[in-house]
Short mmCIF file of C-alpha atoms in Angstrom, two decimals:
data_model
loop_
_atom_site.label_atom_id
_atom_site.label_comp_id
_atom_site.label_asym_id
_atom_site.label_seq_id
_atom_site.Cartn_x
_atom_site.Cartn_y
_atom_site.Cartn_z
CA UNK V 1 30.64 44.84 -18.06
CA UNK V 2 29.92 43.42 -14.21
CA UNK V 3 26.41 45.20 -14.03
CA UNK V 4 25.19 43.64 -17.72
CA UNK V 5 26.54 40.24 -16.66
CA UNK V 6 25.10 40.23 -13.33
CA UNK V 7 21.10 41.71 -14.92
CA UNK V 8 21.54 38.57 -17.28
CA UNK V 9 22.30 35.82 -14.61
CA UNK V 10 19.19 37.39 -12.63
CA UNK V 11 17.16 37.30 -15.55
CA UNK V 12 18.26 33.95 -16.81
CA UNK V 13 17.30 32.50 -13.24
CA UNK V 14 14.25 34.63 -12.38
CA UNK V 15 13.06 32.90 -16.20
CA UNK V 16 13.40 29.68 -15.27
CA UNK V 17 12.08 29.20 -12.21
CA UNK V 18 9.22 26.60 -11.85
CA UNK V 19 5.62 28.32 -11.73
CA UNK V 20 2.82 25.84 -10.59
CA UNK V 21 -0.67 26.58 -12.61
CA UNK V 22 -3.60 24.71 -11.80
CA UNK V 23 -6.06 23.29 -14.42
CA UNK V 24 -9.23 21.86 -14.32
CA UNK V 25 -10.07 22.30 -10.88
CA UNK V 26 -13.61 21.19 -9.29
CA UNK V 27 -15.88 18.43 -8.14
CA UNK V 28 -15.20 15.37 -10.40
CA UNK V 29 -18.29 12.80 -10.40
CA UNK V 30 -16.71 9.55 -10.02
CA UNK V 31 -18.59 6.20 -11.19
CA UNK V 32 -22.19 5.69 -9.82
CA UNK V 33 -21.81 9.18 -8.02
CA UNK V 34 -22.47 10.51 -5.50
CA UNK V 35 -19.75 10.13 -3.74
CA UNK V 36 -18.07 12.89 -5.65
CA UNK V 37 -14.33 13.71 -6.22
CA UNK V 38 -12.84 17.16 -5.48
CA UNK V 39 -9.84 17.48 -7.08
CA UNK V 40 -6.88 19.80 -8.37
CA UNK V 41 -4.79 19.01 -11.24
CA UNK V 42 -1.10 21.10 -10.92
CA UNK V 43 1.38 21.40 -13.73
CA UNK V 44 5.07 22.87 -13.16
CA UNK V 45 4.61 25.31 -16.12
CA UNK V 46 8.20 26.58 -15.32
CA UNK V 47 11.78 25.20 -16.51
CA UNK V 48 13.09 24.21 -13.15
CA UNK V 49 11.66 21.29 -11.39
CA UNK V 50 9.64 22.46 -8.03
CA UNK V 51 11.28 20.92 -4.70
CA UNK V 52 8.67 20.04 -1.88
CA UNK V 53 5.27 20.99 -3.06
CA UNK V 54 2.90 21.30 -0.34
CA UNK V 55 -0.54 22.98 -0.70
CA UNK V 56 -3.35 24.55 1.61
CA UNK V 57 -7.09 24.48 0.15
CA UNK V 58 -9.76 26.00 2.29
CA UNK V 59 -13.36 26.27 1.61
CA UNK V 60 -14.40 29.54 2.93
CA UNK V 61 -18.61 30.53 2.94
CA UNK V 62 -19.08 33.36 0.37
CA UNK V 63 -19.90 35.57 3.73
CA UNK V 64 -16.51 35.28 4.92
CA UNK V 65 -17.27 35.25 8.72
CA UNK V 66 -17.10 31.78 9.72
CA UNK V 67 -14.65 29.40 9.63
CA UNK V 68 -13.75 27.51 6.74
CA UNK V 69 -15.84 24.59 6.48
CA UNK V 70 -13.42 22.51 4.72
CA UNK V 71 -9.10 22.89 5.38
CA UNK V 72 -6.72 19.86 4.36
CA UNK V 73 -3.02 19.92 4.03
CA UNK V 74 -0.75 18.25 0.79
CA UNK V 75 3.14 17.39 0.78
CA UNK V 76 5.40 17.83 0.95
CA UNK V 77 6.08 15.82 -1.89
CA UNK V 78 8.38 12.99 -1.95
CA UNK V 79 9.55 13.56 -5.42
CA UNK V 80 10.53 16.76 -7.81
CA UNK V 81 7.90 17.98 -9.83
CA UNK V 82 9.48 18.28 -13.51
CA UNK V 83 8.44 20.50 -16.02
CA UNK V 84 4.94 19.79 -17.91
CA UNK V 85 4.38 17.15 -15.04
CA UNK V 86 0.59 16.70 -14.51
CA UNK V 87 0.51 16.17 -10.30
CA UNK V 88 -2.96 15.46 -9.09
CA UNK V 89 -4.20 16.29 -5.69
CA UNK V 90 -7.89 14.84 -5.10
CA UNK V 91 -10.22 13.59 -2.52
CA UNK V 92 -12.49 10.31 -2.96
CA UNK V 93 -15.54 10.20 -1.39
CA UNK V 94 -16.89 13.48 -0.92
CA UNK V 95 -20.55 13.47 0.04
CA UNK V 96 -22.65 16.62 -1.00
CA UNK V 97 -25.85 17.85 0.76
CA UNK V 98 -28.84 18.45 -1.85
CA UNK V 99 -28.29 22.40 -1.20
CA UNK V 100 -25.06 23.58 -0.34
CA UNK V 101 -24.54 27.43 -0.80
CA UNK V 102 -21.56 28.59 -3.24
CA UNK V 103 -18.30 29.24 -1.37
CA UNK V 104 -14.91 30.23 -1.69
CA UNK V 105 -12.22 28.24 -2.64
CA UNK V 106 -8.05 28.61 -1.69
CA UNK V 107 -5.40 27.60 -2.79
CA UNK V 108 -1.61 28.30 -1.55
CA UNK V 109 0.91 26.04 -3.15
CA UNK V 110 4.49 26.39 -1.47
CA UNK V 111 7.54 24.92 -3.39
CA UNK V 112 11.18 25.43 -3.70
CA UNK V 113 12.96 25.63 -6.93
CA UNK V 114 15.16 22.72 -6.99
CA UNK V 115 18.11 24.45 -8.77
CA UNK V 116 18.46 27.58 -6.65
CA UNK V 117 16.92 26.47 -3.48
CA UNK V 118 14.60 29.91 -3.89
CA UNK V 119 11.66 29.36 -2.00
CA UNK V 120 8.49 30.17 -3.66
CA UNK V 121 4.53 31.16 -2.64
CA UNK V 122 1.72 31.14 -5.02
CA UNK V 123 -2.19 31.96 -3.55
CA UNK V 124 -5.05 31.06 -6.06
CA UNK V 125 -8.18 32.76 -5.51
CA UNK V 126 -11.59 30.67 -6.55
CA UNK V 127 -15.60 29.99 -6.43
CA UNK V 128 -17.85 27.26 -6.59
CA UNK V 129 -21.29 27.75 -7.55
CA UNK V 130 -22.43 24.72 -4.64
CA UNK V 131 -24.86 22.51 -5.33
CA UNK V 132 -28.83 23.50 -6.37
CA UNK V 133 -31.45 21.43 -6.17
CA UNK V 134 -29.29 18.83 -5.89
CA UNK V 135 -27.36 19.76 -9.09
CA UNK V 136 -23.60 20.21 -8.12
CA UNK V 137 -21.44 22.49 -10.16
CA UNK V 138 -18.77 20.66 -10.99
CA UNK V 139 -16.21 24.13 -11.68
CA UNK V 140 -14.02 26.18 -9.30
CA UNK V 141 -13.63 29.52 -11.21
CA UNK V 142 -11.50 32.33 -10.78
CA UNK V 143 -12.43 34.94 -8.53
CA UNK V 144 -12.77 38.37 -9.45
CA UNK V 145 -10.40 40.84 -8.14
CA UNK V 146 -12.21 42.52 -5.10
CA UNK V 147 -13.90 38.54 -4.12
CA UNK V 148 -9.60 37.86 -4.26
CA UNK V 149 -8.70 40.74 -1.81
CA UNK V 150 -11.72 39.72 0.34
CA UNK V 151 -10.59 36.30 0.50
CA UNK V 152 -6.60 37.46 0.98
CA UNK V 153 -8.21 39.46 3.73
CA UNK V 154 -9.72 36.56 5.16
CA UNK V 155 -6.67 34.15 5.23
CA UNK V 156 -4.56 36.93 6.56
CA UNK V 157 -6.54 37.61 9.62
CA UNK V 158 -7.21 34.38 10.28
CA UNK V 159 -3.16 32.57 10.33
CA UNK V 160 -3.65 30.51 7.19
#
């Protein structure tokens, strides 16, 4: 049966694409911090490797009407990612102001799967809680729903 064989190829491929999670993200204190490190730790959690990973962050104020106040670019990568590969993406020497108000953080992580060629998208919404009386929170956390369709919003109308 054409129809059965055909499902099963689709499912077979649509299961092992590669599917990027992120873990751990946030500001990292490095030794005799400040400076700080922000950093994101991404894992293929997928069966195929992932072909030219490149990623967006933005760091949007909470208020979402000003520009971001911090955009930098990754990748491509030179090399496949493989499954359970830990691939770090991090910045040295970030300096923090005593007060810094809690923002929005985004992530889009572009990638092709390097079996089918199938070009893949994958938008993480986050928050960081700033930095309080000088105490910086060292998490990004997962947004909540409506903060994520704010935030979509946001990167939409602005060409991100």
């Amino acid at each position: 049966n054409e129809f059965q064989r055909a499902n099963d190829l689709e499912r077979r491929v649509t299961n092992s694409r590669p599917f990027i999670v992120v873990k751990d993200p946030g500001i990292k204190p490095l030794p005799n911090s400040p400076p700080f490190r922000l950093m994101f730790l991404f894992e293929n959690g997928g069966v195929n490797a992932a072909r030219d990973l490149t990623a967006l962050l933005l760091i949007i104020p909470r208020s979402l009407d000003t520009p971001p106040i911090v955009k930098a670019d990754m990748g491509p990568l030179g090399n496949d990612v493989p499954r359970g590969e830990p691939t770090p993406w991090y910045f040295d020497d970030v300096q923090m102001a005593a007060e810094v108000p809690q923002m929005f953080v985004f992530v889009r992580l572009s990638y092709r799967d390097a079996i089918t060629e199938q070009a893949y998208s994958q938008p993480f919404y986050m928050k960081w809680g700033g930095v309080q009386k000088g105490q910086t929170n060292p998490a990004f956390t997962h947004a909540g729903k409506d903060e994520s369709t704010a935030i979509a919003r946001y990167v939409k109308d602005r060409g991100f």
